[in-house]
Coordinates of C-alpha atoms and ligand atoms in Angstrom, one line a residue:
M191 CA 2.5 15.5 20.8
I192 CA 4.2 13.4 23.6
D193 CA 7.5 12.5 22.6
V194 CA 7.7 8.4 23.6
N195 CA 10.3 8.5 24.7
S196 CA 10.7 5.1 26.6
A197 CA 8.0 2.1 26.4
E198 CA 8.0 -0.9 28.7
F199 CA 6.2 -3.8 29.2
V200 CA 5.1 -3.9 32.9
A201 CA 3.0 -7.2 33.1
S202 CA -0.4 -8.7 32.3
F203 CA -3.3 -9.0 34.9
P204 CA -6.5 -11.7 34.5
K205 CA -8.5 -9.0 36.0
E206 CA -9.0 -5.5 37.0
S207 CA -8.7 -6.0 40.8
Q208 CA -4.8 -7.4 40.4
C209 CA -3.9 -4.3 37.9
P210 CA -0.8 -1.4 39.5
G211 CA -2.4 0.9 42.1
D212 CA -0.4 3.4 41.9
G213 CA -3.2 5.6 39.6
K214 CA -0.9 6.7 36.6
P215 CA -2.7 7.9 34.1
E216 CA -4.1 4.8 31.4
F217 CA -5.1 4.7 28.0
A218 CA -7.0 1.1 26.6
F219 CA -6.7 -0.4 23.1
I220 CA -9.7 -2.5 22.3
G221 CA -10.9 -3.6 18.9
R222 CA -11.8 -6.8 17.1
S223 CA -9.4 -9.5 16.9
N224 CA -7.4 -9.0 13.7
V225 CA -8.1 -5.3 13.4
G226 CA -4.7 -4.4 13.9
K227 CA -4.1 -3.7 17.7
S228 CA -0.5 -4.5 18.1
S229 CA 0.6 -3.2 14.8
L230 CA -1.1 0.3 16.1
I231 CA 0.6 0.2 19.4
N232 CA 3.7 -0.9 17.7
M233 CA 3.4 2.4 15.5
L234 CA 3.0 4.6 18.8
T235 CA 5.4 3.6 20.7
R236 CA 7.8 1.2 19.3
K237 CA 8.4 -2.1 16.8
G238 CA 7.9 -5.3 18.5
L239 CA 6.7 -4.1 21.9
A240 CA 3.5 -6.0 20.9
K241 CA 3.6 -9.2 19.4
V242 CA 1.9 -8.9 15.5
S243 CA 0.7 -12.6 14.8
G244 CA -1.1 -13.9 12.1
T245 CA -3.1 -15.9 14.5
P246 CA -6.2 -14.0 16.0
G247 CA -6.8 -13.9 19.2
K248 CA -3.4 -13.8 20.8
T249 CA -4.0 -10.9 23.9
Q250 CA -5.9 -12.8 26.3
L251 CA -5.0 -11.4 29.6
L252 CA -5.0 -7.4 30.5
N253 CA -1.2 -6.2 29.1
Y254 CA 0.1 -3.1 30.5
F255 CA 2.8 -0.9 29.2
L256 CA 4.6 1.9 31.1
I257 CA 5.0 5.0 28.7
N258 CA 7.5 7.7 29.1
G259 CA 7.6 6.4 33.6
T260 CA 4.5 8.4 33.5
W261 CA 1.0 7.3 31.9
Y262 CA -0.1 3.3 30.9
L263 CA -0.8 2.2 27.5
V264 CA -3.0 -1.3 28.1
D265 CA -3.8 -3.6 25.6
L266 CA -6.7 -5.3 26.2
P267 CA -8.4 -8.7 24.5
G268 CA -10.2 -7.9 21.5
Y269 CA -14.0 -9.0 21.5
G270 CA -16.4 -11.3 19.2
Y271 CA -13.1 -13.7 18.2
A272 CA -15.5 -16.8 17.1
R273 CA -12.5 -19.3 17.3
V274 CA -12.3 -19.7 21.2
S275 CA -14.9 -21.4 23.1
K276 CA -18.4 -19.9 24.1
E277 CA -16.9 -20.4 27.5
K278 CA -13.8 -18.7 27.2
Q279 CA -15.1 -15.7 24.9
K280 CA -18.0 -15.0 28.1
K281 CA -14.5 -15.2 30.3
L282 CA -12.9 -12.8 28.0
A283 CA -16.3 -10.4 27.8
N284 CA -16.6 -10.4 31.7
M285 CA -12.5 -9.3 31.9
I286 CA -12.7 -7.0 29.6
E287 CA -15.9 -5.5 31.4
G288 CA -14.7 -5.8 34.6
Y289 CA -11.8 -3.4 33.5
L290 CA -13.3 -1.0 31.7
F291 CA -16.3 -0.7 33.6
N292 CA -14.5 -0.5 37.3
R293 CA -11.2 1.1 36.6
S294 CA -11.1 4.4 38.3
A295 CA -7.5 5.1 36.5
L296 CA -8.8 4.7 33.1
V297 CA -8.9 8.5 31.2
L298 CA -10.0 6.8 27.9
A299 CA -10.4 3.7 25.7
F300 CA -9.8 3.8 22.0
V301 CA -11.8 1.6 20.2
L302 CA -10.7 0.5 16.6
I303 CA -12.5 0.0 14.2
D304 CA -11.5 -2.0 10.5
V305 CA -12.3 1.3 8.0
T306 CA -12.0 -1.8 5.2
L307 CA -15.2 -2.8 6.3
P308 CA -18.4 -1.2 6.1
P309 CA -19.7 -0.7 9.8
M310 CA -19.9 -4.1 12.2
P311 CA -23.0 -4.6 14.5
I312 CA -20.6 -6.3 16.8
D313 CA -18.4 -2.9 17.0
L314 CA -21.3 -1.0 16.9
R315 CA -23.2 -3.1 20.2
F316 CA -19.7 -2.4 21.6
I317 CA -19.8 0.9 21.2
N318 CA -23.2 1.9 22.2
N319 CA -22.5 -0.1 25.2
L320 CA -19.3 1.8 26.0
G321 CA -21.8 5.1 25.8
E322 CA -24.2 3.7 28.3
Q323 CA -22.0 3.1 30.5
G324 CA -20.4 6.8 30.3
I325 CA -16.9 5.2 29.6
P326 CA -15.0 7.7 27.7
F327 CA -14.0 6.9 24.3
A328 CA -12.7 7.8 20.9
L329 CA -12.7 5.9 17.7
V330 CA -9.2 4.9 15.6
F331 CA -9.9 3.3 12.0
T332 CA -7.0 1.3 11.0
K333 CA -6.0 0.0 7.6
S334 CA -7.0 3.1 5.5
D335 CA -4.0 2.0 3.5
R336 CA -5.6 -0.8 2.0
I337 CA -8.4 0.7 0.5
G338 CA -8.9 4.1 -1.8
K339 CA -9.5 7.3 0.3
V340 CA -12.9 7.6 -1.2
T341 CA -13.7 4.0 0.1
V342 CA -12.2 5.2 3.6
E343 CA -14.1 8.5 3.6
K344 CA -17.3 6.7 2.7
N345 CA -16.8 3.6 5.5
V346 CA -15.9 6.1 8.0
A347 CA -19.1 8.4 7.0
L348 CA -21.5 5.3 7.5
F349 CA -19.9 4.5 10.8
M350 CA -20.4 7.5 12.3
N351 CA -23.8 8.0 10.8
E352 CA -25.0 4.6 12.6
L353 CA -23.5 6.0 15.7
S354 CA -25.6 9.0 15.7
K355 CA -28.9 7.3 15.1
T356 CA -28.3 6.5 19.3
W357 CA -25.9 9.4 20.4
E358 CA -26.2 13.2 20.1
N359 CA -22.6 13.6 20.9
L360 CA -19.9 11.8 18.6
P361 CA -16.5 10.5 19.5
P362 CA -13.4 11.8 18.2
Y363 CA -12.1 9.5 16.0
F364 CA -8.6 8.9 13.9
V365 CA -7.6 7.6 10.9
T366 CA -5.1 5.3 10.5
S367 CA -2.4 3.2 9.4
S368 CA 0.2 1.4 10.9
E369 CA 2.0 0.4 7.5
R370 CA 2.2 3.7 6.0
R371 CA 2.5 5.6 9.9
T372 CA -0.5 7.5 9.4
G373 CA -2.5 8.9 12.4
K374 CA 0.6 8.9 14.9
E375 CA 0.9 12.0 15.8
E376 CA -2.3 12.9 15.9
I377 CA -3.6 9.9 18.4
L378 CA -0.6 10.9 20.7
T379 CA -1.0 15.1 20.6
Y380 CA -4.7 13.3 21.7
I381 CA -3.0 11.5 24.7
A382 CA -1.0 14.1 25.6
K383 CA -3.8 16.7 25.7
N384 CA -6.0 14.2 28.3
V385 CA -3.3 13.3 30.2
K386 CA -2.5 17.1 31.4
R387 CA -6.1 17.5 31.3
L388 CA -5.6 15.6 34.8
Ligands
GTP638 P1 -4.9 -9.8 17.6 O1 -4.1 -9.4 19.1 O2 -4.7 -11.2 16.9 O3 -6.5 -9.7 18.1 O4 -4.7 -9.2 16.5 P2 -4.5 -7.3 16.6 O5 -6.1 -6.7 16.5 O6 -3.5 -7.0 17.6 O7 -3.8 -7.3 15.0 P3 -2.5 -7.0 14.1 O8 -1.8 -5.6 14.9 O9 -1.6 -8.5 15.0 O10 -2.8 -6.9 12.9 C1 -3.5 -8.7 12.5 C2 -3.3 -8.3 10.6 O11 -3.7 -7.1 10.3 C3 -0.9 -8.5 10.7 O12 -1.6 -8.9 9.3 C4 -1.1 -7.1 10.6 O13 0.2 -6.9 9.5 C5 -2.5 -6.5 9.7 N1 -2.5 -5.1 9.4 C6 -2.5 -4.0 11.0 N2 -2.2 -3.0 10.7 C7 -2.2 -2.6 9.6 C8 -2.2 -1.7 9.1 O14 -2.6 -0.6 9.0 N3 -2.3 -1.2 7.4 C9 -2.1 -2.9 6.6 N4 -2.2 -3.2 5.1 N5 -2.5 -3.6 7.3 C10 -2.3 -4.1 8.7
MG639 MG1 -2.5 -8.2 19.3

């Protein structure tokens, strides 16, 4: 796995065209608001790097973190947060898609899924859209400490089964808990492999 020796916030950007142009490989993190994205980013890097909040929908920009001086971790706004206006939601969706669909430095996106819930249509729609656009991605099931192992396995299987109705090749997936710090090595190893491949 990669040792994360340094992780620093770079800046936040309102659109893809304003993001860094140095071509360093980027790994993006996205998911429904409150899915545990900031907690996961902190587990992968260091405590306090991304803000964990009780109020969902905090992240409304493309947030760049430079890891070991060599690759960017990009924290994207959550999708489908109901408590913002329709207009704002549309703006956020455009920002997210503008980034994901145009970003040549993007190696892959990690899509976070709350494993305590059965498959959510909004997540499936988002993933199907990524697949249709040919964006490489992996799934990260979050909050696995909150439910029993059997239910975790059941919800993962239900989710993958939903995807298999549309896709022949299923994406890689990771089961994590930021609370128990599980899944960290697997994800960092996967990132390391993809950085090296470039
Ligand atoms: P927004 O940026 O607001 O959209 O949320 P987010 O996706 O960044 O989620 P965040 O990391 O802020 O976590 C949301 C809530 O879930 C917080 O109360 C966290 O403490 C909790 N949480 C996140 N990950 C885990 C986990 O692995 N286990 C448990 N039990 N709780 C978690
Ligand atoms: Mg967050």
